[in-house]
PDB file of C-alpha atoms in Angstrom:
ATOM      1  CA  MET A 197     119.093  97.054-193.879  1.00 68.00           C
ATOM      2  CA  ALA A 198     119.108  93.755-194.774  1.00 85.00           C
ATOM      3  CA  ILE A 199     121.291  90.900-195.219  1.00 97.00           C
ATOM      4  CA  GLU A 200     120.584  88.516-198.408  1.00 98.00           C
ATOM      5  CA  THR A 201     121.085  85.515-199.050  1.00 98.00           C
ATOM      6  CA  ARG A 202     119.789  82.224-201.043  1.00 98.00           C
ATOM      7  CA  PHE A 203     117.046  81.607-199.247  1.00 98.00           C
ATOM      8  CA  THR A 204     116.187  85.237-198.499  1.00 98.00           C
ATOM      9  CA  LYS A 205     116.272  85.621-202.237  1.00 98.00           C
ATOM     10  CA  ALA A 206     114.165  82.427-202.789  1.00 98.00           C
ATOM     11  CA  PHE A 207     111.199  82.294-200.663  1.00 98.00           C
ATOM     12  CA  GLY A 208     111.222  86.453-201.343  1.00 97.00           C
ATOM     13  CA  VAL A 209     111.502  87.777-197.525  1.00 98.00           C
ATOM     14  CA  LYS A 210     113.825  90.552-196.062  1.00 98.00           C
ATOM     15  CA  HIS A 211     115.320  88.680-193.711  1.00 98.00           C
ATOM     16  CA  PRO A 212     117.485  86.171-193.197  1.00 98.00           C
ATOM     17  CA  ILE A 213     115.074  84.847-190.119  1.00 98.00           C
ATOM     18  CA  VAL A 214     112.543  82.229-189.924  1.00 98.00           C
ATOM     19  CA  GLN A 215     110.202  81.387-186.601  1.00 98.00           C
ATOM     20  CA  GLY A 216     109.282  78.088-187.051  1.00 92.00           C
ATOM     21  CA  GLY A 217     106.565  75.486-186.354  1.00 93.00           C
ATOM     22  CA  MET A 218     106.017  75.282-182.363  1.00 95.00           C
ATOM     23  CA  GLN A 219     103.076  73.247-181.198  1.00 91.00           C
ATOM     24  CA  TRP A 220     100.046  75.201-178.944  1.00 92.00           C
ATOM     25  CA  VAL A 221     102.512  79.183-180.489  1.00 96.00           C
ATOM     26  CA  GLY A 222     102.468  79.014-184.137  1.00 97.00           C
ATOM     27  CA  TYR A 223      98.927  81.039-184.041  1.00 98.00           C
ATOM     28  CA  ALA A 224      98.458  84.538-185.950  1.00 98.00           C
ATOM     29  CA  GLU A 225      99.218  86.495-183.154  1.00 98.00           C
ATOM     30  CA  MET A 226     102.868  85.210-182.898  1.00 98.00           C
ATOM     31  CA  VAL A 227     102.691  84.207-187.763  1.00 98.00           C
ATOM     32  CA  ALA A 228     101.849  87.744-188.454  1.00 98.00           C
ATOM     33  CA  PRO A 229     103.880  90.378-186.640  1.00 98.00           C
ATOM     34  CA  VAL A 230     106.979  87.685-187.418  1.00 98.00           C
ATOM     35  CA  ALA A 231     106.122  88.001-191.092  1.00 98.00           C
ATOM     36  CA  ASN A 232     105.255  92.319-190.692  1.00 98.00           C
ATOM     37  CA  ALA A 233     109.260  92.184-189.542  1.00 98.00           C
ATOM     38  CA  GLY A 234     110.173  90.572-192.087  1.00 98.00           C
ATOM     39  CA  ALA A 235     111.144  87.316-191.519  1.00 98.00           C
ATOM     40  CA  LEU A 236     109.147  83.973-192.120  1.00 98.00           C
ATOM     41  CA  GLY A 237     106.702  82.922-189.837  1.00 98.00           C
ATOM     42  CA  PHE A 238     104.871  79.886-189.620  1.00 98.00           C
ATOM     43  CA  LEU A 239     101.586  78.446-187.950  1.00 98.00           C
ATOM     44  CA  THR A 240     101.230  75.434-187.096  1.00 98.00           C
ATOM     45  CA  ALA A 241      98.781  73.054-188.380  1.00 98.00           C
ATOM     46  CA  LEU A 242      98.358  70.890-185.906  1.00 96.00           C
ATOM     47  CA  THR A 243      97.988  73.167-183.108  1.00 95.00           C
ATOM     48  CA  GLN A 244      94.163  73.455-184.679  1.00 97.00           C
ATOM     49  CA  PRO A 245      92.427  70.723-184.094  1.00 96.00           C
ATOM     50  CA  THR A 246      90.584  70.218-187.360  1.00 98.00           C
ATOM     51  CA  PRO A 247      91.544  71.135-190.924  1.00 98.00           C
ATOM     52  CA  GLU A 248      88.655  73.483-191.372  1.00 98.00           C
ATOM     53  CA  LEU A 249      90.139  75.416-187.621  1.00 98.00           C
ATOM     54  CA  LEU A 250      93.705  75.596-189.871  1.00 98.00           C
ATOM     55  CA  ALA A 251      91.631  77.121-192.852  1.00 98.00           C
ATOM     56  CA  LYS A 252      90.335  79.767-190.532  1.00 98.00           C
ATOM     57  CA  GLU A 253      93.464  80.408-189.032  1.00 98.00           C
ATOM     58  CA  ILE A 254      95.306  81.333-192.263  1.00 98.00           C
ATOM     59  CA  ALA A 255      92.027  83.385-193.632  1.00 98.00           C
ATOM     60  CA  ARG A 256      92.905  85.149-190.426  1.00 98.00           C
ATOM     61  CA  THR A 257      96.729  85.685-190.412  1.00 98.00           C
ATOM     62  CA  LYS A 258      96.027  87.144-194.643  1.00 98.00           C
ATOM     63  CA  GLU A 259      93.804  89.659-192.276  1.00 98.00           C
ATOM     64  CA  MET A 260      96.911  90.533-189.862  1.00 98.00           C
ATOM     65  CA  THR A 261      99.697  90.607-192.896  1.00 98.00           C
ATOM     66  CA  ASP A 262      99.955  91.355-196.717  1.00 98.00           C
ATOM     67  CA  LYS A 263     103.639  89.593-196.139  1.00 98.00           C
ATOM     68  CA  PRO A 264     104.531  85.671-196.952  1.00 98.00           C
ATOM     69  CA  PHE A 265     104.101  83.524-194.175  1.00 98.00           C
ATOM     70  CA  GLY A 266     104.429  79.662-194.326  1.00 98.00           C
ATOM     71  CA  VAL A 267     102.530  76.547-192.389  1.00 98.00           C
ATOM     72  CA  ASN A 268     104.242  73.952-190.335  1.00 98.00           C
ATOM     73  CA  LEU A 269     102.871  70.794-191.099  1.00 97.00           C
ATOM     74  CA  THR A 270     104.413  67.850-188.515  1.00 95.00           C
ATOM     75  CA  ILE A 271     104.336  63.760-189.391  1.00 92.00           C
ATOM     76  CA  LEU A 272     104.245  61.552-187.198  1.00 83.00           C
ATOM     77  CA  PRO A 273     104.015  58.621-186.560  1.00 75.00           C
ATOM     78  CA  ALA A 274     100.210  57.141-184.917  1.00 76.00           C
ATOM     79  CA  ILE A 275      97.990  54.749-184.068  1.00 77.00           C
ATOM     80  CA  LYS A 276      94.985  56.937-185.284  1.00 84.00           C
ATOM     81  CA  PRO A 277      97.139  59.452-187.780  1.00 89.00           C
ATOM     82  CA  PRO A 278      95.019  63.100-188.768  1.00 94.00           C
ATOM     83  CA  PRO A 279      94.140  63.705-191.264  1.00 96.00           C
ATOM     84  CA  TYR A 280      96.297  64.840-193.070  1.00 96.00           C
ATOM     85  CA  ALA A 281      95.575  64.929-197.224  1.00 96.00           C
ATOM     86  CA  GLU A 282      92.651  67.121-195.560  1.00 98.00           C
ATOM     87  CA  TYR A 283      95.440  69.413-193.698  1.00 98.00           C
ATOM     88  CA  ARG A 284      97.739  69.671-196.618  1.00 98.00           C
ATOM     89  CA  GLN A 285      94.240  70.561-198.413  1.00 98.00           C
ATOM     90  CA  ALA A 286      94.311  73.360-196.175  1.00 98.00           C
ATOM     91  CA  ILE A 287      96.674  74.566-197.037  1.00 98.00           C
ATOM     92  CA  ILE A 288      96.939  74.886-200.662  1.00 98.00           C
ATOM     93  CA  GLU A 289      93.365  75.861-201.088  1.00 98.00           C
ATOM     94  CA  GLY A 290      93.982  78.569-198.409  1.00 98.00           C
ATOM     95  CA  GLY A 291      96.672  79.930-200.908  1.00 98.00           C
ATOM     96  CA  VAL A 292      99.785  79.269-198.877  1.00 98.00           C
ATOM     97  CA  LYS A 293     103.017  79.564-200.555  1.00 98.00           C
ATOM     98  CA  ILE A 294     106.138  77.706-198.162  1.00 98.00           C
ATOM     99  CA  VAL A 295     105.579  74.820-196.454  1.00 98.00           C
ATOM    100  CA  GLU A 296     107.734  73.416-193.892  1.00 98.00           C
ATOM    101  CA  THR A 297     107.249  69.027-192.538  1.00 97.00           C
ATOM    102  CA  ALA A 298     109.297  67.412-190.093  1.00 95.00           C
ATOM    103  CA  GLY A 299     109.305  64.115-189.249  1.00 90.00           C
ATOM    104  CA  TYR A 300     108.716  60.495-190.322  1.00 82.00           C
ATOM    105  CA  LYS A 301     108.767  59.934-194.344  1.00 84.00           C
ATOM    106  CA  PRO A 302     107.477  63.470-196.117  1.00 90.00           C
ATOM    107  CA  GLN A 303     107.760  62.600-199.451  1.00 94.00           C
ATOM    108  CA  GLU A 304     103.909  62.041-200.268  1.00 94.00           C
ATOM    109  CA  HIS A 305     103.131  65.100-198.453  1.00 96.00           C
ATOM    110  CA  VAL A 306     105.981  67.247-200.482  1.00 96.00           C
ATOM    111  CA  ASP A 307     104.855  65.728-203.836  1.00 97.00           C
ATOM    112  CA  HIS A 308     101.826  67.260-203.168  1.00 97.00           C
ATOM    113  CA  PHE A 309     102.764  70.850-202.279  1.00 98.00           C
ATOM    114  CA  LYS A 310     105.014  70.409-205.328  1.00 97.00           C
ATOM    115  CA  GLN A 311     102.264  70.304-207.327  1.00 97.00           C
ATOM    116  CA  HIS A 312     100.161  72.906-206.638  1.00 98.00           C
ATOM    117  CA  GLY A 313     103.577  75.737-206.099  1.00 98.00           C
ATOM    118  CA  ILE A 314     104.101  75.054-203.122  1.00 98.00           C
ATOM    119  CA  LYS A 315     107.955  75.437-201.889  1.00 98.00           C
ATOM    120  CA  VAL A 316     108.405  73.021-199.148  1.00 98.00           C
ATOM    121  CA  ILE A 317     111.466  72.792-196.149  1.00 98.00           C
ATOM    122  CA  HIS A 318     111.993  70.143-194.223  1.00 97.00           C
ATOM    123  CA  LYS A 319     113.576  69.791-191.040  1.00 97.00           C
ATOM    124  CA  CYS A 320     115.698  67.593-189.885  1.00 96.00           C
ATOM    125  CA  THR A 321     118.464  66.048-187.277  1.00 96.00           C
ATOM    126  CA  ALA A 322     121.209  65.033-189.472  1.00 97.00           C
ATOM    127  CA  VAL A 323     123.099  65.092-192.431  1.00 98.00           C
ATOM    128  CA  ARG A 324     122.038  62.042-194.030  1.00 97.00           C
ATOM    129  CA  HIS A 325     117.836  62.873-193.509  1.00 96.00           C
ATOM    130  CA  ALA A 326     118.659  66.860-194.599  1.00 97.00           C
ATOM    131  CA  LEU A 327     120.233  64.137-197.692  1.00 98.00           C
ATOM    132  CA  SER A 328     116.956  62.066-197.846  1.00 96.00           C
ATOM    133  CA  ALA A 329     114.965  65.552-197.341  1.00 96.00           C
ATOM    134  CA  GLU A 330     117.124  66.768-200.785  1.00 97.00           C
ATOM    135  CA  ARG A 331     116.417  63.886-202.758  1.00 97.00           C
ATOM    136  CA  MET A 332     112.571  64.088-202.289  1.00 96.00           C
ATOM    137  CA  GLY A 333     112.719  67.767-203.859  1.00 97.00           C
ATOM    138  CA  VAL A 334     112.460  69.905-200.270  1.00 98.00           C
ATOM    139  CA  ASP A 335     113.348  73.328-201.944  1.00 98.00           C
ATOM    140  CA  ALA A 336     115.524  74.046-198.381  1.00 98.00           C
ATOM    141  CA  ILE A 337     116.862  72.593-195.200  1.00 98.00           C
ATOM    142  CA  SER A 338     115.880  73.408-191.324  1.00 98.00           C
ATOM    143  CA  ILE A 339     118.605  71.596-189.559  1.00 98.00           C
ATOM    144  CA  ASP A 340     118.906  71.319-185.787  1.00 97.00           C
ATOM    145  CA  GLY A 341     121.026  70.539-183.963  1.00 97.00           C
ATOM    146  CA  PHE A 342     121.241  68.928-180.351  1.00 97.00           C
ATOM    147  CA  GLU A 343     121.269  72.481-178.842  1.00 97.00           C
ATOM    148  CA  CYS A 344     117.462  72.772-179.629  1.00 97.00           C
ATOM    149  CA  ALA A 345     114.551  72.906-177.669  1.00 97.00           C
ATOM    150  CA  GLY A 346     111.925  69.654-178.326  1.00 94.00           C
ATOM    151  CA  HIS A 347     113.071  66.759-180.507  1.00 93.00           C
ATOM    152  CA  PRO A 348     117.082  67.017-181.094  1.00 95.00           C
ATOM    153  CA  GLY A 349     117.681  63.022-182.733  1.00 94.00           C
ATOM    154  CA  GLU A 350     119.254  60.906-181.399  1.00 95.00           C
ATOM    155  CA  ASP A 351     123.174  62.264-182.665  1.00 96.00           C
ATOM    156  CA  ASP A 352     123.718  64.674-179.914  1.00 97.00           C
ATOM    157  CA  ILE A 353     125.741  66.712-182.856  1.00 98.00           C
ATOM    158  CA  PRO A 354     125.556  70.431-181.331  1.00 97.00           C
ATOM    159  CA  GLY A 355     125.564  73.063-184.583  1.00 98.00           C
ATOM    160  CA  LEU A 356     129.149  73.679-184.130  1.00 98.00           C
ATOM    161  CA  ILE A 357     129.812  70.414-185.664  1.00 98.00           C
ATOM    162  CA  LEU A 358     126.343  69.413-187.999  1.00 98.00           C
ATOM    163  CA  ILE A 359     125.630  72.827-189.589  1.00 98.00           C
ATOM    164  CA  PRO A 360     129.226  72.989-191.714  1.00 98.00           C
ATOM    165  CA  ALA A 361     128.870  68.885-192.153  1.00 98.00           C
ATOM    166  CA  ALA A 362     126.129  69.496-194.127  1.00 98.00           C
ATOM    167  CA  ALA A 363     126.430  72.587-195.524  1.00 98.00           C
ATOM    168  CA  ASN A 364     129.592  70.131-196.973  1.00 98.00           C
ATOM    169  CA  LYS A 365     126.693  68.088-198.904  1.00 98.00           C
ATOM    170  CA  VAL A 366     124.117  69.566-198.834  1.00 98.00           C
ATOM    171  CA  LYS A 367     122.930  71.911-201.752  1.00 98.00           C
ATOM    172  CA  ILE A 368     119.772  73.678-201.857  1.00 98.00           C
ATOM    173  CA  PRO A 369     119.429  76.708-199.577  1.00 98.00           C
ATOM    174  CA  MET A 370     120.107  75.174-195.269  1.00 98.00           C
ATOM    175  CA  LEU A 371     118.859  76.698-192.310  1.00 98.00           C
ATOM    176  CA  ALA A 372     120.516  76.389-189.455  1.00 98.00           C
ATOM    177  CA  SER A 373     118.126  75.535-186.124  1.00 98.00           C
ATOM    178  CA  GLY A 374     119.341  75.275-182.181  1.00 98.00           C
ATOM    179  CA  GLY A 375     120.634  77.327-180.181  1.00 98.00           C
ATOM    180  CA  PHE A 376     120.410  81.346-181.988  1.00 98.00           C
ATOM    181  CA  ALA A 377     119.044  84.461-180.796  1.00 98.00           C
ATOM    182  CA  ASP A 378     121.048  87.119-181.833  1.00 98.00           C
ATOM    183  CA  GLY A 379     122.993  89.011-184.626  1.00 98.00           C
ATOM    184  CA  ARG A 380     126.421  87.160-183.132  1.00 98.00           C
ATOM    185  CA  GLY A 381     124.418  83.511-183.761  1.00 98.00           C
ATOM    186  CA  LEU A 382     123.279  84.673-187.347  1.00 98.00           C
ATOM    187  CA  VAL A 383     125.880  85.569-188.048  1.00 98.00           C
ATOM    188  CA  ALA A 384     128.351  82.338-186.557  1.00 98.00           C
ATOM    189  CA  ALA A 385     125.572  80.716-188.863  1.00 98.00           C
ATOM    190  CA  LEU A 386     126.515  82.164-192.329  1.00 98.00           C
ATOM    191  CA  ALA A 387     129.650  81.727-191.764  1.00 98.00           C
ATOM    192  CA  LEU A 388     129.507  77.839-191.445  1.00 98.00           C
ATOM    193  CA  GLY A 389     127.277  77.550-194.176  1.00 98.00           C
ATOM    194  CA  ALA A 390     123.672  78.420-193.378  1.00 98.00           C
ATOM    195  CA  ASP A 391     121.740  81.207-195.134  1.00 98.00           C
ATOM    196  CA  GLY A 392     119.626  82.273-192.557  1.00 98.00           C
ATOM    197  CA  VAL A 393     118.542  80.528-188.798  1.00 98.00           C
ATOM    198  CA  ASN A 394     115.314  79.268-187.333  1.00 98.00           C
ATOM    199  CA  MET A 395     114.603  80.007-184.168  1.00 98.00           C
ATOM    200  CA  GLY A 396     112.135  78.771-182.014  1.00 97.00           C
ATOM    201  CA  THR A 397     112.738  79.353-177.836  1.00 98.00           C
ATOM    202  CA  ARG A 398     113.780  83.151-178.576  1.00 98.00           C
ATOM    203  CA  PHE A 399     110.367  83.777-180.437  1.00 98.00           C
ATOM    204  CA  CYS A 400     108.595  82.285-177.469  1.00 98.00           C
ATOM    205  CA  VAL A 401     110.166  84.876-175.643  1.00 98.00           C
ATOM    206  CA  THR A 402     108.511  88.655-177.154  1.00 98.00           C
ATOM    207  CA  GLN A 403     105.678  90.688-176.002  1.00 98.00           C
ATOM    208  CA  GLU A 404     103.640  88.940-179.257  1.00 98.00           C
ATOM    209  CA  ALA A 405     104.052  85.121-178.024  1.00 98.00           C
ATOM    210  CA  PRO A 406     100.471  83.596-177.044  1.00 97.00           C
ATOM    211  CA  ILE A 407     102.275  82.051-174.027  1.00 96.00           C
ATOM    212  CA  HIS A 408     101.812  83.002-170.292  1.00 96.00           C
ATOM    213  CA  GLU A 409     104.065  85.913-168.976  1.00 97.00           C
ATOM    214  CA  ALA A 410     104.942  83.992-166.261  1.00 97.00           C
ATOM    215  CA  PHE A 411     106.865  80.897-168.588  1.00 97.00           C
ATOM    216  CA  LYS A 412     107.960  83.886-171.105  1.00 98.00           C
ATOM    217  CA  ARG A 413     109.746  85.418-167.639  1.00 98.00           C
ATOM    218  CA  ARG A 414     111.097  82.204-166.246  1.00 98.00           C
ATOM    219  CA  MET A 415     112.498  82.078-169.439  1.00 98.00           C
ATOM    220  CA  VAL A 416     114.682  84.711-169.583  1.00 98.00           C
ATOM    221  CA  GLU A 417     115.374  84.113-165.333  1.00 98.00           C
ATOM    222  CA  ASN A 418     116.868  80.755-166.862  1.00 98.00           C
ATOM    223  CA  ASP A 419     120.312  80.086-168.211  1.00 98.00           C
ATOM    224  CA  GLU A 420     121.639  77.227-170.284  1.00 98.00           C
ATOM    225  CA  ARG A 421     121.660  74.798-167.690  1.00 98.00           C
ATOM    226  CA  GLN A 422     118.001  74.983-167.488  1.00 98.00           C
ATOM    227  CA  THR A 423     116.473  72.470-170.065  1.00 98.00           C
ATOM    228  CA  GLN A 424     116.050  68.053-169.791  1.00 97.00           C
ATOM    229  CA  LEU A 425     117.057  65.481-171.917  1.00 97.00           C
ATOM    230  CA  ILE A 426     113.549  63.361-172.084  1.00 97.00           C
ATOM    231  CA  PHE A 427     112.426  60.249-173.568  1.00 95.00           C
ATOM    232  CA  ARG A 428     116.204  59.314-173.686  1.00 94.00           C
ATOM    233  CA  THR A 429     115.576  55.627-173.155  1.00 93.00           C
ATOM    234  CA  LEU A 430     112.598  55.720-175.519  1.00 92.00           C
ATOM    235  CA  HIS A 431     114.682  56.725-177.929  1.00 92.00           C
ATOM    236  CA  ASN A 432     112.529  59.803-178.573  1.00 92.00           C
ATOM    237  CA  THR A 433     114.558  62.264-177.500  1.00 95.00           C
ATOM    238  CA  ALA A 434     113.073  65.561-175.860  1.00 96.00           C
ATOM    239  CA  ARG A 435     114.991  68.855-174.899  1.00 97.00           C
ATOM    240  CA  VAL A 436     112.370  70.689-172.375  1.00 97.00           C
ATOM    241  CA  MET A 437     112.467  73.810-169.950  1.00 97.00           C
ATOM    242  CA  LYS A 438     114.060  71.780-166.044  1.00 98.00           C
ATOM    243  CA  ASN A 439     111.473  71.333-164.082  1.00 97.00           C
ATOM    244  CA  ALA A 440     109.240  70.022-161.388  1.00 96.00           C
ATOM    245  CA  VAL A 441     107.833  67.293-164.465  1.00 97.00           C
ATOM    246  CA  SER A 442     110.345  67.400-165.773  1.00 97.00           C
ATOM    247  CA  THR A 443     112.655  66.005-163.160  1.00 97.00           C
ATOM    248  CA  GLU A 444     110.119  63.898-162.819  1.00 96.00           C
ATOM    249  CA  VAL A 445     110.315  62.287-165.317  1.00 96.00           C
ATOM    250  CA  ALA A 446     114.165  61.954-165.720  1.00 95.00           C
ATOM    251  CA  ALA A 447     113.968  59.955-162.741  1.00 95.00           C
ATOM    252  CA  ILE A 448     111.399  57.912-163.416  1.00 95.00           C
ATOM    253  CA  GLU A 449     114.178  56.267-167.057  1.00 95.00           C
ATOM    254  CA  ALA A 450     117.136  56.658-165.022  1.00 93.00           C
ATOM    255  CA  ARG A 451     115.492  54.328-162.660  1.00 93.00           C
ATOM    256  CA  GLY A 452     115.831  51.386-166.276  1.00 87.00           C
ATOM    257  CA  GLY A 453     113.016  50.020-167.419  1.00 83.00           C
ATOM    258  CA  ALA A 454     110.687  52.593-168.445  1.00 85.00           C
ATOM    259  CA  LYS A 455     107.898  52.576-170.448  1.00 91.00           C
ATOM    260  CA  PHE A 456     106.221  55.741-172.142  1.00 91.00           C
ATOM    261  CA  GLU A 457     102.965  54.264-169.837  1.00 93.00           C
ATOM    262  CA  ASP A 458     104.911  54.859-166.740  1.00 93.00           C
ATOM    263  CA  VAL A 459     105.221  59.129-167.639  1.00 94.00           C
ATOM    264  CA  GLN A 460     102.461  59.327-170.000  1.00 92.00           C
ATOM    265  CA  HIS A 461     100.466  61.079-167.177  1.00 94.00           C
ATOM    266  CA  LEU A 462     103.308  63.486-166.810  1.00 95.00           C
ATOM    267  CA  VAL A 463     103.752  64.535-170.563  1.00 93.00           C
ATOM    268  CA  ALA A 464     100.334  64.037-171.370  1.00 90.00           C
ATOM    269  CA  GLY A 465      99.801  67.936-173.780  1.00 86.00           C
ATOM    270  CA  VAL A 466      96.199  68.362-172.369  1.00 87.00           C
ATOM    271  CA  ARG A 467      98.898  69.186-168.738  1.00 92.00           C
ATOM    272  CA  GLY A 468     100.908  70.772-170.443  1.00 90.00           C
ATOM    273  CA  ARG A 469      98.146  73.174-172.401  1.00 88.00           C
ATOM    274  CA  GLN A 470      96.437  73.708-168.561  1.00 91.00           C
ATOM    275  CA  ALA A 471     100.001  74.949-166.872  1.00 92.00           C
ATOM    276  CA  MET A 472     100.184  76.969-169.994  1.00 87.00           C
ATOM    277  CA  THR A 473      96.645  78.659-169.400  1.00 88.00           C
ATOM    278  CA  GLU A 474      96.881  79.431-165.645  1.00 93.00           C
ATOM    279  CA  GLY A 475     101.038  80.337-166.264  1.00 96.00           C
ATOM    280  CA  ASP A 476     102.299  77.086-164.019  1.00 96.00           C
ATOM    281  CA  PRO A 477     105.475  76.233-165.467  1.00 96.00           C
ATOM    282  CA  ASP A 478     106.034  73.461-163.274  1.00 96.00           C
ATOM    283  CA  GLY A 479     102.838  72.714-164.085  1.00 95.00           C
ATOM    284  CA  GLY A 480     103.594  70.079-167.595  1.00 95.00           C
ATOM    285  CA  ILE A 481     106.469  69.651-170.281  1.00 95.00           C
ATOM    286  CA  TRP A 482     107.036  72.620-172.027  1.00 94.00           C
ATOM    287  CA  SER A 483     110.077  72.579-174.944  1.00 95.00           C
ATOM    288  CA  ALA A 484     112.745  75.499-174.240  1.00 97.00           C
ATOM    289  CA  GLY A 485     116.111  74.752-175.392  1.00 98.00           C
ATOM    290  CA  GLN A 486     119.422  75.631-174.428  1.00 98.00           C
ATOM    291  CA  VAL A 487     119.527  79.277-175.900  1.00 98.00           C
ATOM    292  CA  GLN A 488     117.018  80.388-173.037  1.00 98.00           C
ATOM    293  CA  GLY A 489     120.573  80.708-171.546  1.00 98.00           C
ATOM    294  CA  LEU A 490     121.234  83.940-174.247  1.00 98.00           C
ATOM    295  CA  ILE A 491     117.628  85.287-173.241  1.00 98.00           C
ATOM    296  CA  ASP A 492     117.406  88.528-171.211  1.00 98.00           C
ATOM    297  CA  ASP A 493     114.316  90.742-171.927  1.00 98.00           C
ATOM    298  CA  ILE A 494     110.845  90.592-174.233  1.00 98.00           C
ATOM    299  CA  PRO A 495     110.681  93.004-176.923  1.00 98.00           C
ATOM    300  CA  THR A 496     108.521  92.742-179.800  1.00 98.00           C
ATOM    301  CA  VAL A 497     109.017  90.868-182.703  1.00 98.00           C
ATOM    302  CA  GLN A 498     110.165  93.463-184.873  1.00 98.00           C
ATOM    303  CA  GLU A 499     112.384  94.811-182.011  1.00 98.00           C
ATOM    304  CA  LEU A 500     114.166  91.821-181.552  1.00 98.00           C
ATOM    305  CA  VAL A 501     114.300  90.923-185.958  1.00 98.00           C
ATOM    306  CA  ASP A 502     115.718  94.932-186.552  1.00 98.00           C
ATOM    307  CA  ARG A 503     118.357  93.650-183.473  1.00 98.00           C
ATOM    308  CA  ILE A 504     119.376  90.613-185.269  1.00 98.00           C
ATOM    309  CA  ILE A 505     119.845  92.679-188.153  1.00 98.00           C
ATOM    310  CA  ALA A 506     121.451  95.673-187.286  1.00 98.00           C
ATOM    311  CA  ASP A 507     123.714  93.064-184.504  1.00 98.00           C
ATOM    312  CA  ALA A 508     124.787  90.894-187.590  1.00 98.00           C
ATOM    313  CA  GLU A 509     126.126  93.304-189.447  1.00 98.00           C
ATOM    314  CA  SER A 510     127.193  96.077-187.183  1.00 97.00           C
ATOM    315  CA  ILE A 511     130.012  92.307-186.678  1.00 98.00           C
ATOM    316  CA  ILE A 512     130.540  91.948-190.338  1.00 97.00           C
ATOM    317  CA  LYS A 513     131.038  95.125-191.638  1.00 96.00           C
ATOM    318  CA  THR A 514     133.023  96.663-188.315  1.00 96.00           C
ATOM    319  CA  ARG A 515     134.624  93.480-185.696  1.00 95.00           C
ATOM    320  CA  LEU A 516     135.261  91.114-188.557  1.00 96.00           C
ATOM    321  CA  ALA A 517     135.938  93.754-191.366  1.00 94.00           C
ATOM    322  CA  ASN A 518     138.368  95.234-189.062  1.00 94.00           C
ATOM    323  CA  MET A 519     139.904  91.612-188.952  1.00 95.00           C
ATOM    324  CA  VAL A 520     141.526  91.298-192.372  1.00 92.00           C
ATOM    325  CA  GLY A 521     144.610  92.732-192.670  1.00 81.00           C
TER     326      GLY A 521
END
């Protein structure tokens, strides 16, 4: 079974399904099974504390799969930015041929990767940002609708509008991101003009995902209403799983005049990691999308990918085909 698109052909993968970069999730244990299932997985560079550890994680992934995989490099404004040039070098020397960039002005990163024959997918939340990345020379776009986990941008445009709006203007292959979990979503994305889907939350709820079982069970139990938008007042909106901590952050923001320092102790990464280690879904902030409402089991990665493709093919060949007179 296979669904061929511009994306699968350009990136040498069997299925038009991508597991994008996710902080504290994009380890070899997640990425290799995705690659082995015929989809495209991404290690998360900044999950590794140093470029040297990223190099080891790339090597470890290569021991677990001989299929294509990539590395996500997220560029964020910071007082003391990570040594991006060294992370790039680890990716290049590791022989990785696909990179997902996200965040702030990736031009120097794109240029460096392209010099070494590496294909770049840039993740963005607006058509104007997608067109800017296309001008920078990236090979594909991942466009994030308002439904997505993490940072949906500040425009609040859902995928049903954003994907075709981007497809109308973007000429290079494009992935749809935010709200995808099954074959229905894949077919819808293709119909809207995308060349594949990028899934985060759905891949988190698989047997191989390096996440405490309590978090997986909570996401299965949750419906589509169990997310919360935080940092709205700071103009850095993030969609996270609704829990005790996110509710407290939202309450502080609702009082008005909140500064990051007012919520820093609640959203600190170290707190979130501790909650993950201890299996406490209410212990810290955890990114999750509205797609939780479409997740009702914890399959293996292989089972998930196979099911998505089988369902998508069935919808295209039977349900939709039977509608055409």
